[in-house]
Coordinates of N, CA and C and ligand atoms in Angstrom, one line a residue:
M660 N 11.8 -11.8 0.2 CA 11.3 -11.5 -0.1 C 11.7 -9.5 -0.4
G661 N 11.7 -9.1 -1.9 CA 13.0 -8.2 -2.7 C 12.1 -6.9 -2.4
K662 N 13.3 -5.8 -2.1 CA 12.6 -4.8 -1.5 C 11.8 -3.7 -2.8
D663 N 11.2 -3.4 -3.0 CA 9.9 -2.8 -4.6 C 9.7 -1.1 -4.3
V664 N 9.9 -0.6 -5.4 CA 9.3 0.7 -5.6 C 7.4 0.3 -6.3
I665 N 6.5 0.6 -5.5 CA 5.2 0.9 -6.0 C 4.9 1.6 -7.0
I666 N 4.4 1.9 -7.4 CA 3.9 2.7 -8.3 C 2.4 3.2 -8.6
A667 N 1.7 4.9 -7.5 CA 1.0 4.6 -7.1 C -0.1 5.1 -8.0
C668 N -0.6 4.4 -9.4 CA -1.1 5.2 -10.5 C -2.9 5.1 -10.3
D669 N -2.6 7.0 -9.3 CA -3.7 7.6 -9.3 C -4.4 8.3 -10.3
F670 N -4.9 7.1 -11.0 CA -5.6 8.2 -12.4 C -6.9 8.2 -12.3
D671 N -7.7 8.6 -13.5 CA -9.1 8.2 -13.5 C -10.3 7.9 -13.9
S672 N -9.2 6.9 -15.6 CA -9.7 6.4 -16.6 C -8.7 5.2 -17.0
K673 N -9.0 4.2 -18.3 CA -8.6 3.0 -18.2 C -7.2 3.9 -19.4
E674 N -7.9 4.9 -19.7 CA -7.3 5.1 -20.8 C -5.7 6.1 -20.5
K675 N -5.9 7.4 -19.4 CA -4.8 7.8 -18.8 C -3.7 6.8 -18.5
V676 N -4.3 6.1 -16.9 CA -3.2 4.7 -16.7 C -2.2 4.2 -18.2
L677 N -2.8 3.4 -19.2 CA -2.5 2.7 -19.6 C -1.4 3.6 -20.5
N678 N -1.6 5.3 -21.2 CA -1.3 6.2 -21.7 C 0.4 5.6 -20.8
F679 N 0.5 6.5 -19.2 CA 0.9 6.6 -19.0 C 2.1 5.1 -18.8
L680 N 1.4 3.6 -18.6 CA 2.2 3.0 -18.8 C 3.6 2.3 -20.0
D681 N 2.5 3.5 -21.0 CA 3.0 3.3 -21.9 C 4.6 3.7 -22.3
L682 N 5.0 5.0 -21.0 CA 6.3 5.6 -21.4 C 7.1 4.5 -20.8
F683 N 6.1 3.2 -20.1 CA 7.4 2.4 -19.7 C 8.4 0.8 -20.2
T684 N 9.2 0.8 -21.3 CA 8.8 -0.3 -22.4 C 10.2 -0.8 -22.0
D685 N 11.5 -0.7 -21.1 CA 12.1 -2.0 -20.5 C 12.4 -1.8 -18.9
V686 N 11.2 -1.7 -18.6 CA 11.0 -2.2 -17.4 C 9.6 -2.1 -17.0
K687 N 9.4 -3.2 -16.1 CA 7.5 -3.3 -15.7 C 7.3 -3.2 -14.4
P688 N 6.9 -1.7 -13.8 CA 7.3 -0.9 -12.6 C 5.5 -2.3 -12.0
F689 N 6.4 -2.7 -10.6 CA 4.9 -2.7 -9.6 C 3.3 -1.3 -9.5
V690 N 2.3 -1.5 -9.8 CA 2.1 -0.6 -9.6 C 0.6 -0.5 -8.4
K691 N 0.2 0.3 -7.8 CA -0.7 0.3 -7.0 C -2.7 0.9 -7.6
I692 N -3.4 0.3 -8.1 CA -4.9 0.2 -8.6 C -5.7 1.3 -7.2
G693 N -6.1 2.6 -7.5 CA -6.6 2.8 -5.9 C -7.5 3.1 -6.4
M694 N -8.6 3.1 -5.1 CA -10.4 2.8 -5.4 C -10.5 3.8 -6.9
E695 N -10.2 4.8 -6.8 CA -10.1 5.8 -8.1 C -10.5 5.0 -9.3
L696 N -9.2 4.9 -9.6 CA -9.5 4.2 -11.5 C -10.0 3.1 -11.3
F697 N -10.6 1.9 -9.4 CA -10.8 0.9 -10.1 C -12.4 0.9 -10.3
Y698 N -13.0 2.0 -9.7 CA -14.4 2.3 -9.7 C -14.3 2.8 -11.0
S699 N -14.1 3.6 -11.9 CA -13.8 4.1 -13.6 C -13.9 3.4 -14.3
A700 N -12.8 2.5 -14.5 CA -12.4 1.5 -15.3 C -12.7 -0.1 -14.7
G701 N -13.3 -0.1 -13.3 CA -14.0 -1.6 -13.9 C -12.7 -2.6 -13.0
P702 N -13.4 -3.4 -12.9 CA -11.7 -4.3 -12.1 C -11.1 -5.6 -13.6
E703 N -11.3 -4.9 -14.6 CA -11.0 -5.8 -16.0 C -9.5 -4.9 -15.9
I704 N -9.3 -3.7 -15.4 CA -8.3 -2.8 -15.9 C -7.0 -3.7 -14.8
V705 N -7.6 -4.4 -13.8 CA -6.4 -5.2 -13.0 C -6.3 -6.3 -14.1
S706 N -6.4 -7.0 -14.4 CA -6.2 -8.4 -15.8 C -6.1 -7.5 -17.0
E707 N -6.6 -6.1 -17.3 CA -5.5 -5.6 -18.7 C -3.7 -4.9 -18.3
I708 N -3.5 -4.6 -17.2 CA -2.7 -4.5 -16.4 C -1.7 -5.5 -16.0
K709 N -1.9 -6.4 -15.7 CA -1.2 -7.8 -14.9 C -0.9 -8.2 -16.6
K710 N -1.5 -8.7 -17.6 CA -1.5 -9.2 -18.9 C 0.0 -8.1 -19.1
R711 N 0.0 -6.5 -19.0 CA 1.0 -6.7 -19.7 C 2.8 -6.7 -19.0
G712 N 2.7 -7.2 -18.0 CA 3.5 -7.5 -17.2 C 3.5 -7.0 -15.6
H713 N 2.7 -6.5 -15.1 CA 2.9 -5.7 -14.1 C 2.4 -6.3 -12.8
K714 N 3.3 -6.4 -11.2 CA 2.3 -7.1 -10.9 C 2.0 -5.9 -10.1
I715 N 0.9 -5.9 -9.1 CA -0.5 -5.3 -8.9 C -0.6 -5.1 -7.2
F716 N -0.6 -4.3 -6.2 CA -1.5 -4.2 -5.2 C -2.6 -3.4 -5.5
L717 N -3.4 -3.5 -5.0 CA -5.2 -3.0 -5.8 C -5.1 -2.6 -4.4
D718 N -5.5 -1.9 -4.1 CA -5.6 -1.2 -2.6 C -6.7 -0.1 -2.5
L719 N -8.3 -1.0 -2.0 CA -9.5 -1.1 -1.2 C -10.1 -0.7 -0.4
K720 N -8.7 -1.3 0.9 CA -8.9 -0.8 1.5 C -10.3 -1.6 2.0
L721 N -10.3 -3.3 2.0 CA -12.1 -3.4 2.5 C -12.1 -2.9 4.6
C722 N -13.2 -3.4 4.5 CA -13.9 -3.7 6.2 C -15.6 -3.8 5.7
D723 N -15.6 -5.2 6.4 CA -16.7 -5.2 6.6 C -17.0 -6.1 7.6
I724 N -18.7 -6.8 7.2 CA -18.2 -8.3 8.6 C -17.9 -9.5 7.7
P725 N -16.9 -9.9 8.7 CA -16.6 -11.4 7.9 C -16.5 -12.3 7.0
N726 N -17.8 -12.5 7.2 CA -18.5 -13.6 5.7 C -18.2 -12.2 4.3
T727 N -18.4 -11.4 4.5 CA -18.5 -10.9 3.1 C -17.2 -10.2 2.9
V728 N -16.1 -10.1 3.8 CA -14.7 -9.4 3.2 C -14.0 -11.4 2.9
R729 N -14.7 -12.2 3.7 CA -13.8 -13.7 2.5 C -14.2 -13.9 1.3
K730 N -15.6 -13.7 1.1 CA -15.7 -14.1 0.0 C -15.8 -12.6 -1.8
S731 N -15.4 -12.0 -0.8 CA -15.2 -10.6 -1.6 C -13.0 -10.7 -1.9
M732 N -12.5 -11.4 -0.4 CA -11.3 -11.4 -1.3 C -10.6 -13.0 -2.0
A733 N -11.8 -13.7 -1.9 CA -12.3 -14.5 -3.3 C -11.8 -14.3 -4.9
V734 N -12.6 -13.5 -4.4 CA -13.2 -12.5 -5.1 C -11.7 -12.0 -6.4
L735 N -10.9 -10.8 -4.8 CA -10.2 -9.8 -5.6 C -9.0 -11.2 -6.3
A736 N -8.6 -12.9 -5.2 CA -7.5 -13.1 -6.1 C -7.6 -13.8 -6.9
G737 N -9.1 -14.3 -7.3 CA -9.0 -14.8 -8.4 C -8.5 -13.6 -9.7
L738 N -8.5 -12.7 -9.0 CA -8.5 -11.3 -10.6 C -6.8 -11.7 -11.1
G739 N -6.2 -11.6 -10.0 CA -4.6 -11.6 -9.9 C -3.9 -11.5 -9.6
V740 N -4.5 -9.8 -8.4 CA -3.5 -9.5 -8.2 C -2.3 -10.1 -7.5
D741 N -1.4 -9.2 -6.5 CA 0.0 -10.1 -5.8 C 0.0 -9.4 -4.2
M742 N -0.9 -7.7 -4.5 CA -1.1 -7.7 -2.7 C -2.2 -7.0 -3.0
C743 N -2.9 -6.5 -1.4 CA -4.5 -6.1 -1.4 C -4.8 -6.4 0.1
N744 N -5.8 -5.4 0.7 CA -5.4 -4.2 1.9 C -6.6 -4.6 2.6
V745 N -6.9 -4.5 3.5 CA -8.1 -4.1 5.2 C -7.7 -3.3 5.0
H746 N -8.9 -3.0 6.6 CA -8.4 -2.0 7.6 C -8.5 -2.9 8.7
A747 N -7.7 -2.8 9.6 CA -7.5 -3.3 10.5 C -8.5 -3.7 11.7
F748 N -9.0 -2.2 12.2 CA -10.1 -1.8 12.8 C -11.3 -3.0 12.4
G749 N -11.0 -3.8 11.7 CA -12.3 -5.0 11.1 C -11.9 -5.4 12.0
T750 N -11.2 -5.7 12.8 CA -10.4 -7.1 14.0 C -10.0 -8.2 12.8
K751 N -9.5 -8.9 14.6 CA -9.0 -10.2 14.1 C -9.3 -11.2 13.2
A752 N -11.6 -11.2 13.8 CA -12.2 -11.6 12.7 C -12.2 -11.8 11.1
M753 N -12.5 -10.5 11.2 CA -12.2 -10.0 10.3 C -11.3 -10.2 8.6
M754 N -10.7 -10.4 9.1 CA -8.3 -9.9 8.9 C -8.3 -11.5 8.9
E755 N -8.4 -12.5 9.6 CA -8.6 -13.4 9.4 C -9.7 -14.4 8.4
A756 N -10.4 -13.7 7.9 CA -11.1 -14.3 7.4 C -11.1 -13.6 5.8
A757 N -10.7 -12.6 6.2 CA -9.4 -11.8 4.4 C -8.5 -13.2 4.3
I758 N -8.1 -13.6 5.3 CA -6.8 -14.6 4.3 C -7.7 -15.9 4.6
E759 N -8.5 -16.5 4.8 CA -8.9 -17.0 4.2 C -9.8 -17.1 2.5
G760 N -10.3 -16.6 2.4 CA -10.6 -15.6 1.6 C -9.6 -15.8 0.0
L761 N -8.8 -15.4 1.1 CA -7.4 -15.5 -1.3 C -6.9 -16.6 -0.9
S762 N -7.0 -17.1 0.1 CA -5.6 -19.1 0.1 C -7.6 -19.3 -0.7
Q763 N -8.9 -19.3 -1.0 CA -9.5 -20.7 -1.6 C -8.7 -21.3 -2.8
G764 N -8.9 -21.8 -2.9 CA -8.5 -22.3 -4.2 C -6.9 -21.7 -4.3
N765 N -5.6 -21.4 -3.8 CA -4.7 -21.0 -4.2 C -4.3 -21.9 -3.3
E766 N -2.6 -21.5 -4.2 CA -1.6 -22.4 -3.4 C -1.1 -20.7 -2.5
T767 N -0.6 -20.6 -4.4 CA 0.4 -19.1 -3.4 C -1.1 -17.8 -3.0
R768 N -1.3 -17.2 -2.5 CA -2.7 -16.8 -2.4 C -1.7 -14.7 -1.8
P769 N -1.8 -13.9 -3.0 CA -1.6 -12.8 -2.7 C -1.1 -12.1 -1.8
L770 N -0.1 -11.3 -0.9 CA -0.2 -10.5 0.5 C -0.9 -8.8 0.3
L771 N -1.0 -10.3 1.8 CA -2.4 -8.8 2.7 C -1.8 -8.2 3.7
I772 N -2.5 -6.9 3.1 CA -1.7 -6.1 4.4 C -2.8 -5.2 4.8
A773 N -2.2 -4.2 6.3 CA -3.4 -3.6 7.1 C -3.4 -2.9 6.8
V774 N -3.6 -1.6 7.4 CA -4.3 -0.1 7.0 C -4.2 -0.2 9.0
T775 N -3.9 0.8 9.1 CA -3.4 0.8 10.6 C -4.7 1.9 10.9
Q776 N -4.4 3.1 11.1 CA -5.1 4.9 11.2 C -4.8 5.3 10.3
L777 N -5.5 5.4 9.6 CA -5.0 6.3 8.7 C -4.3 7.5 8.5
T778 N -3.2 8.1 7.3 CA -2.4 9.0 8.0 C -3.0 10.5 8.0
S779 N -4.3 10.0 7.6 CA -5.1 11.6 7.7 C -6.0 11.7 8.7
T780 N -5.8 10.1 9.6 CA -6.5 10.5 11.2 C -5.6 11.3 12.5
S781 N -5.5 12.0 12.9 CA -4.7 13.1 14.0 C -5.1 12.4 15.0
E782 N -4.1 12.6 15.9 CA -4.8 11.9 17.4 C -5.7 12.9 17.9
E783 N -5.5 13.7 17.5 CA -7.3 14.0 18.6 C -8.3 13.7 17.5
R784 N -8.4 13.7 16.2 CA -9.8 13.0 15.6 C -9.5 12.2 16.0
M785 N -9.1 10.3 16.5 CA -8.6 9.8 16.7 C -9.4 9.4 18.0
Q786 N -9.1 10.1 18.7 CA -9.5 10.5 20.2 C -11.4 10.9 20.2
N787 N -11.4 12.1 19.4 CA -13.1 12.9 19.8 C -13.5 11.5 18.9
D788 N -13.3 12.1 17.9 CA -14.5 11.2 16.3 C -14.3 10.1 17.1
L789 N -13.8 9.3 16.8 CA -13.7 7.5 16.8 C -13.3 6.7 18.6
L790 N -13.5 7.9 19.5 CA -13.6 7.8 20.9 C -12.6 7.1 21.1
I791 N -11.4 6.6 20.6 CA -10.1 5.3 21.5 C -9.0 6.2 22.1
D792 N -9.2 6.1 23.3 CA -8.9 6.9 24.1 C -7.7 6.4 24.8
R793 N -6.9 6.7 23.8 CA -4.9 6.7 23.9 C -4.1 7.4 22.9
K794 N -2.8 7.1 23.3 CA -1.8 7.8 22.4 C -2.3 7.1 20.4
L795 N -2.1 7.9 19.3 CA -1.9 7.8 18.2 C -1.1 6.1 18.6
E796 N 0.6 6.7 18.1 CA 0.8 6.0 18.2 C 1.1 4.3 18.7
D797 N 0.1 4.1 19.8 CA 0.4 3.2 20.6 C -1.5 2.2 20.0
V798 N -2.4 3.0 19.6 CA -2.9 2.1 18.6 C -2.2 2.2 17.2
V799 N -1.8 2.5 16.9 CA -0.5 2.0 15.1 C -0.4 0.5 15.4
M800 N 0.7 0.4 17.0 CA 1.5 -0.9 17.0 C 0.4 -1.5 17.5
H801 N -0.5 -0.7 18.0 CA -1.5 -2.1 18.4 C -2.1 -3.0 17.3
Y802 N -3.0 -2.0 15.8 CA -3.0 -2.5 15.3 C -2.1 -3.2 14.5
A803 N -0.8 -3.0 14.6 CA 0.5 -3.5 14.0 C 0.6 -5.4 13.8
K804 N 0.1 -5.5 15.2 CA 0.6 -6.4 15.9 C -1.0 -7.5 16.1
M805 N -2.3 -7.0 16.3 CA -3.4 -7.2 16.3 C -3.6 -8.3 14.6
S806 N -2.8 -7.3 13.8 CA -2.7 -8.1 12.4 C -1.9 -8.8 11.9
S807 N -0.8 -9.1 12.5 CA 0.3 -9.8 12.2 C 0.2 -11.5 12.8
E808 N -1.2 -11.2 14.6 CA -1.0 -12.4 14.9 C -2.6 -12.8 14.1
S809 N -3.2 -12.3 13.3 CA -4.0 -12.1 12.8 C -3.3 -13.3 11.3
G810 N -2.6 -13.9 11.2 CA -1.2 -14.3 9.5 C -1.1 -13.2 8.3
L811 N -1.5 -11.7 8.9 CA -1.4 -10.9 7.7 C 0.3 -10.8 7.8
D812 N 0.6 -10.4 6.1 CA 2.7 -9.9 6.1 C 2.3 -8.9 6.2
G813 N 1.4 -7.6 6.6 CA 2.9 -6.7 6.6 C 1.7 -5.4 7.1
V814 N 1.5 -4.3 7.0 CA 1.1 -2.9 6.8 C 1.4 -2.3 6.4
V815 N 0.5 -1.5 6.1 CA 0.9 0.4 5.7 C 1.2 1.1 6.3
C816 N 1.8 1.6 6.5 CA 2.5 2.3 7.8 C 3.7 4.1 6.5
S817 N 4.0 4.9 7.8 CA 4.4 5.4 7.2 C 6.4 5.9 7.6
P818 N 6.8 6.0 6.5 CA 8.2 5.2 6.8 C 8.6 5.4 8.9
L819 N 8.3 6.4 8.8 CA 8.9 7.1 10.2 C 8.4 5.9 10.8
E820 N 7.4 5.1 10.8 CA 7.1 3.9 12.0 C 7.4 3.1 11.7
A821 N 8.7 1.9 10.5 CA 8.4 0.7 10.2 C 9.6 0.3 11.2
K822 N 10.6 1.2 11.7 CA 11.3 0.5 12.1 C 11.0 0.2 13.8
L823 N 10.1 0.8 14.1 CA 8.7 0.3 15.2 C 7.9 -0.8 14.8
V824 N 7.3 -1.0 14.1 CA 6.1 -2.3 13.7 C 7.7 -3.3 13.5
K825 N 8.5 -2.9 12.6 CA 9.3 -3.9 12.5 C 9.6 -4.1 13.9
E826 N 10.3 -3.8 14.7 CA 10.9 -4.2 16.2 C 9.5 -5.2 16.8
K827 N 8.4 -4.7 17.6 CA 7.2 -5.0 17.5 C 6.9 -6.6 16.8
C828 N 6.7 -7.0 15.9 CA 6.2 -7.8 14.9 C 7.2 -9.1 13.8
G829 N 8.1 -9.1 14.1 CA 9.2 -9.5 13.6 C 9.6 -9.3 12.4
K830 N 11.2 -8.7 11.9 CA 11.7 -8.2 10.1 C 10.9 -8.7 9.3
E831 N 10.2 -9.9 9.4 CA 9.7 -10.6 8.5 C 8.0 -9.6 7.8
F832 N 8.1 -9.0 8.6 CA 6.1 -8.2 8.7 C 7.1 -7.2 7.7
L833 N 6.4 -7.1 7.4 CA 6.3 -6.0 5.5 C 5.8 -5.4 6.2
T834 N 6.6 -3.9 6.0 CA 6.2 -2.0 6.0 C 5.7 -1.5 4.8
V835 N 5.0 -1.3 4.0 CA 4.8 -0.6 3.1 C 4.4 0.5 2.9
T836 N 5.1 1.6 2.4 CA 5.1 3.2 3.5 C 5.3 3.8 2.1
P837 N 4.0 4.5 2.4 CA 3.7 5.6 1.5 C 4.5 7.3 1.3
G838 N 4.5 8.5 1.2 CA 5.1 9.4 2.4 C 6.5 9.8 1.8
I839 N 6.9 9.1 0.4 CA 8.3 9.1 0.0 C 8.2 10.6 -1.1
R840 N 9.4 11.5 -1.1 CA 9.9 12.8 -2.4 C 10.9 12.4 -2.3
F841 N 11.4 12.4 -2.6 CA 13.1 13.4 -3.4 C 13.2 14.3 -2.8
A842 N 14.6 14.1 -2.3 CA 15.2 15.3 -1.6 C 14.9 17.1 -1.7
D843 N 15.2 16.9 -3.6 CA 14.2 18.0 -3.9 C 13.6 17.7 -4.8
G844 N 12.3 17.6 -4.1 CA 11.0 17.8 -5.5 C 10.1 18.3 -4.1
D845 N 9.3 18.4 -4.9 CA 7.3 19.5 -4.0 C 7.1 18.1 -2.9
V846 N 6.8 19.0 -1.4 CA 6.5 17.8 -1.0 C 4.7 17.6 -1.3
G847 N 4.1 18.7 -2.1 CA 2.6 18.6 -2.1 C 1.6 18.8 -1.0
D848 N 0.2 17.8 -0.4 CA -0.2 17.9 0.8 C 0.1 17.0 1.8
Q849 N 1.1 15.9 1.3 CA 1.5 14.6 2.1 C 2.8 15.0 3.4
V850 N 2.5 15.0 4.9 CA 3.5 15.7 5.8 C 4.5 14.8 6.3
R851 N 4.3 14.2 6.5 CA 5.2 13.0 7.2 C 6.3 12.4 6.3
I852 N 6.8 12.8 5.5 CA 8.0 12.6 4.4 C 8.6 12.5 4.0
T853 N 10.3 11.0 3.5 CA 11.1 10.8 3.7 C 11.3 10.5 2.5
T854 N 13.0 10.2 2.0 CA 13.1 10.5 0.6 C 13.3 8.2 0.6
P855 N 13.6 8.4 -0.9 CA 14.0 7.4 -1.0 C 14.9 5.9 -0.2
E856 N 16.0 6.9 -0.1 CA 17.3 6.3 0.2 C 16.7 6.5 2.0
R857 N 16.2 7.0 2.8 CA 16.9 7.6 4.4 C 15.4 6.1 4.1
A858 N 14.1 6.0 3.2 CA 13.0 4.7 3.3 C 14.4 2.8 3.2
K859 N 15.1 3.4 2.8 CA 16.3 1.8 2.7 C 16.2 1.8 3.9
E860 N 17.3 3.3 4.5 CA 17.6 2.9 5.1 C 17.2 1.7 6.6
I861 N 15.7 3.0 6.9 CA 15.1 2.5 7.5 C 14.3 1.0 8.0
G862 N 14.2 0.9 7.0 CA 13.6 -1.0 6.7 C 12.4 -1.1 6.1
S863 N 12.7 0.2 5.7 CA 10.8 -0.6 4.4 C 10.9 -1.1 3.6
D864 N 9.7 -2.1 3.0 CA 9.9 -3.2 2.4 C 9.6 -2.8 1.1
Y865 N 8.7 -1.8 0.8 CA 8.7 -1.3 -0.2 C 7.4 0.1 -0.3
I866 N 8.2 0.9 -0.9 CA 7.6 2.1 -0.5 C 6.5 2.8 -2.4
V867 N 5.3 3.4 -1.8 CA 4.8 3.5 -2.4 C 4.6 4.9 -2.7
V868 N 5.1 5.4 -4.3 CA 5.7 6.7 -4.7 C 4.1 6.7 -5.5
G869 N 3.8 8.0 -5.6 CA 2.8 8.5 -6.5 C 3.1 9.8 -7.5
R870 N 2.9 11.1 -7.0 CA 3.2 12.5 -7.5 C 4.9 12.3 -7.8
P871 N 5.4 12.4 -7.4 CA 7.2 12.1 -7.8 C 7.3 11.9 -8.9
I872 N 6.8 10.9 -9.4 CA 7.0 9.6 -10.7 C 5.8 10.4 -11.2
T873 N 4.9 9.8 -11.1 CA 3.0 10.2 -11.9 C 3.7 11.6 -12.7
A874 N 3.7 13.4 -11.8 CA 3.4 14.0 -12.7 C 5.2 14.2 -12.7
A875 N 6.0 13.8 -13.1 CA 7.3 14.0 -13.2 C 7.6 14.1 -14.7
D876 N 8.6 15.7 -15.4 CA 8.4 15.6 -17.0 C 8.9 14.4 -17.2
D877 N 9.9 13.5 -17.0 CA 10.8 12.6 -17.2 C 9.9 11.6 -16.1
P878 N 8.9 10.9 -16.5 CA 8.5 9.7 -15.0 C 9.8 8.5 -15.0
V879 N 10.1 8.0 -16.1 CA 11.4 6.8 -16.2 C 11.8 6.9 -15.5
S880 N 12.6 8.1 -15.9 CA 13.8 8.6 -15.1 C 13.2 9.1 -13.8
A881 N 12.8 8.8 -13.3 CA 12.5 9.4 -11.9 C 12.1 7.6 -11.1
Y882 N 11.0 7.5 -12.0 CA 11.0 5.6 -11.3 C 12.2 5.0 -10.8
K883 N 13.4 5.4 -12.2 CA 14.5 4.5 -12.3 C 16.0 5.4 -10.7
R884 N 14.7 6.2 -10.8 CA 15.9 7.3 -9.6 C 15.5 6.2 -8.2
C885 N 14.1 6.3 -8.0 CA 13.8 5.8 -7.1 C 14.5 4.5 -6.1
V886 N 14.3 3.5 -7.6 CA 15.3 2.3 -7.5 C 16.1 2.4 -7.8
K887 N 17.0 3.2 -7.8 CA 19.3 3.4 -8.0 C 18.4 3.8 -5.9
E888 N 17.9 4.6 -5.2 CA 17.9 5.3 -4.1 C 18.1 4.0 -3.8
F889 N 16.4 3.4 -3.4 CA 15.8 2.3 -2.6 C 16.7 1.1 -2.6
V890 N 16.7 0.5 -3.5 CA 16.8 -1.2 -4.0 C 18.6 -0.9 -4.0
D891 N 18.5 -0.6 -4.8 CA 20.2 -0.9 -5.7 C 21.1 -0.7 -4.3
Ligands
C5P409 O1 1.1 11.4 -4.5 P1 2.1 10.1 -3.6 O2 3.5 10.0 -3.6 O3 1.4 11.2 -2.7 O4 1.0 9.0 -3.4 C1 0.4 8.1 -2.2 C2 -0.5 6.8 -2.7 O5 0.1 6.6 -0.9 C3 -1.6 7.4 -2.6 O6 -1.9 7.2 -3.9 C4 -2.3 7.4 -1.7 O7 -3.6 7.5 -1.5 C5 -1.4 6.7 -1.1 N1 -1.5 6.5 1.0 C6 -1.1 7.5 1.7 N2 -1.7 7.9 3.3 C7 -1.8 6.5 3.1 C8 -2.4 5.2 3.1 C9 -2.3 6.0 1.3 O8 -0.2 8.4 1.2 N3 -1.6 6.3 5.3

């Protein structure tokens, strides 16, 4: 499994995302389509971007009863996505159903990644709102292990957690890590961040980078800088 940089295409229309991708003429980056773009542009945006030669991580974070997730995953696999995700919170039964749905009629299924606890959830909120009376890190590691036992390929996690996830779930278990910033760049609203170079040292498999590329004066150079620091 090769390391790669995934650009978080957090745009609210088809026109904006296609204008952005038009900037990339000699390279076809792996892109992440999130809820905002998917809900505004519809499922056709996946095939449109796919047709242009990009790999796609469809970040819809499914969480529902196993039967619904199984059937929805079969639909997403049919769109030709390369990676998609679920909330580990949906339990093992749901994650196993997700794998079944993705595998239906496909020899090679898209990669399936779990969200453990959202990075926006603090330990205090998890304990008070969700009544999970444990340490946040223990919950994240337990959810990662449960995802691995359910046959998933990896988890979304902070780059700072990637090392521990690998120790717990094996080095083949993928870590997909947002919260990436250049050493000399703006931090924005992210809190636990690291640089592409450091994410490589820690052992992330994929870094997800949004604004440091999408809001750069020269997005193509910013993307190439990420690749140079993280992959090369
Ligand atoms: O612009 P920025 O680099 O902060 O974008 C990071 C992307 O990764 C966004 O699409 C964000 O929703 C996503 N993400 C995140 N933290 C998580 C999970 C996803 O930042 N824990």
